[in-house]
């Protein structure tokens, strides 16, 4: 299987904006299809891996679980 590797929680930007005006999406499901959720209106869509690769402009990997702002107690 070739193409961009995706992980749940990755944020991606697509070429065309969603009808709500949002361009950023978060990956919520991985499988034969990629589940994406719009960060502006929270609409969920399913795209094939090939279609997601074709439409994607950029991505921000999911957090590795390390807090950026650790709280001290």
Short mmCIF file of C-alpha atoms in Angstrom, two decimals:
data_model
loop_
_atom_site.label_atom_id
_atom_site.label_comp_id
_atom_site.label_asym_id
_atom_site.label_seq_id
_atom_site.Cartn_x
_atom_site.Cartn_y
_atom_site.Cartn_z
CA UNK A 1 0.00 0.00 0.00
CA UNK A 2 1.51 3.31 -1.04
CA UNK A 3 0.60 6.89 -0.26
CA UNK A 4 0.65 9.10 2.77
CA UNK A 5 0.48 7.30 6.11
CA UNK A 6 -2.36 8.59 8.28
CA UNK A 7 -2.94 8.31 12.02
CA UNK A 8 -6.05 9.02 14.06
CA UNK A 9 -5.81 12.60 15.33
CA UNK A 10 -3.76 13.95 12.41
CA UNK A 11 -4.93 17.34 11.16
CA UNK A 12 -4.98 17.78 7.39
CA UNK A 13 -5.72 20.65 5.03
CA UNK A 14 -7.58 19.97 1.80
CA UNK A 15 -7.31 21.89 -1.49
CA UNK A 16 -10.91 23.08 -1.61
CA UNK A 17 -12.78 24.47 1.40
CA UNK A 18 -15.84 22.72 2.81
CA UNK A 19 -19.16 24.54 2.14
CA UNK A 20 -19.00 25.88 5.73
CA UNK A 21 -15.71 27.61 4.84
CA UNK A 22 -13.40 25.32 6.82
CA UNK A 23 -10.30 23.81 5.21
CA UNK A 24 -8.88 21.91 8.19
CA UNK A 25 -9.96 18.37 9.02
CA UNK A 26 -9.02 15.83 11.68
CA UNK A 27 -8.64 12.11 10.92
CA UNK A 28 -11.02 10.13 13.16
CA UNK A 29 -11.04 6.73 11.42
CA UNK A 30 -8.46 4.65 9.55
CA UNK A 31 -9.29 1.67 7.37
CA UNK A 32 -10.01 1.06 3.71
CA UNK A 33 -11.42 4.60 3.80
CA UNK A 34 -10.25 7.61 5.80
CA UNK A 35 -12.80 9.25 8.12
CA UNK A 36 -12.43 13.03 8.34
CA UNK A 37 -14.19 15.54 10.60
CA UNK A 38 -14.37 19.24 9.68
CA UNK A 39 -12.90 21.34 12.49
CA UNK A 40 -15.30 24.23 11.82
CA UNK A 41 -18.73 22.56 11.56
CA UNK A 42 -17.84 19.02 12.80
CA UNK A 43 -19.35 17.37 9.70
CA UNK A 44 -17.97 13.85 9.14
CA UNK A 45 -17.07 12.48 5.70
CA UNK A 46 -15.45 9.32 4.39
CA UNK A 47 -12.91 9.44 1.54
CA UNK A 48 -10.87 6.68 -0.02
CA UNK A 49 -7.14 6.77 0.71
CA UNK A 50 -6.47 7.65 -2.94
CA UNK A 51 -8.97 10.53 -2.88
CA UNK A 52 -7.60 11.83 0.43
CA UNK A 53 -4.03 11.80 -0.94
CA UNK A 54 -5.16 13.63 -4.07
CA UNK A 55 -7.09 16.35 -2.19
CA UNK A 56 -4.60 16.88 0.66
CA UNK A 57 -2.33 19.95 0.67
CA UNK A 58 -0.66 19.60 4.08
CA UNK A 59 -0.83 17.81 7.39
CA UNK A 60 0.06 18.19 11.06
CA UNK A 61 0.80 14.88 12.82
CA UNK A 62 -1.18 13.95 15.91
CA UNK A 63 0.32 14.73 19.29
CA UNK A 64 2.67 12.06 20.59
CA UNK A 65 0.95 12.22 23.97
CA UNK A 66 3.46 14.66 25.49
CA UNK A 67 1.78 17.73 26.91
CA UNK A 68 3.06 21.01 25.46
CA UNK A 69 2.14 22.90 28.63
CA UNK A 70 2.86 20.60 31.56
CA UNK A 71 1.12 21.63 34.75
CA UNK A 72 3.30 21.79 37.83
CA UNK A 73 1.77 20.88 41.18
#
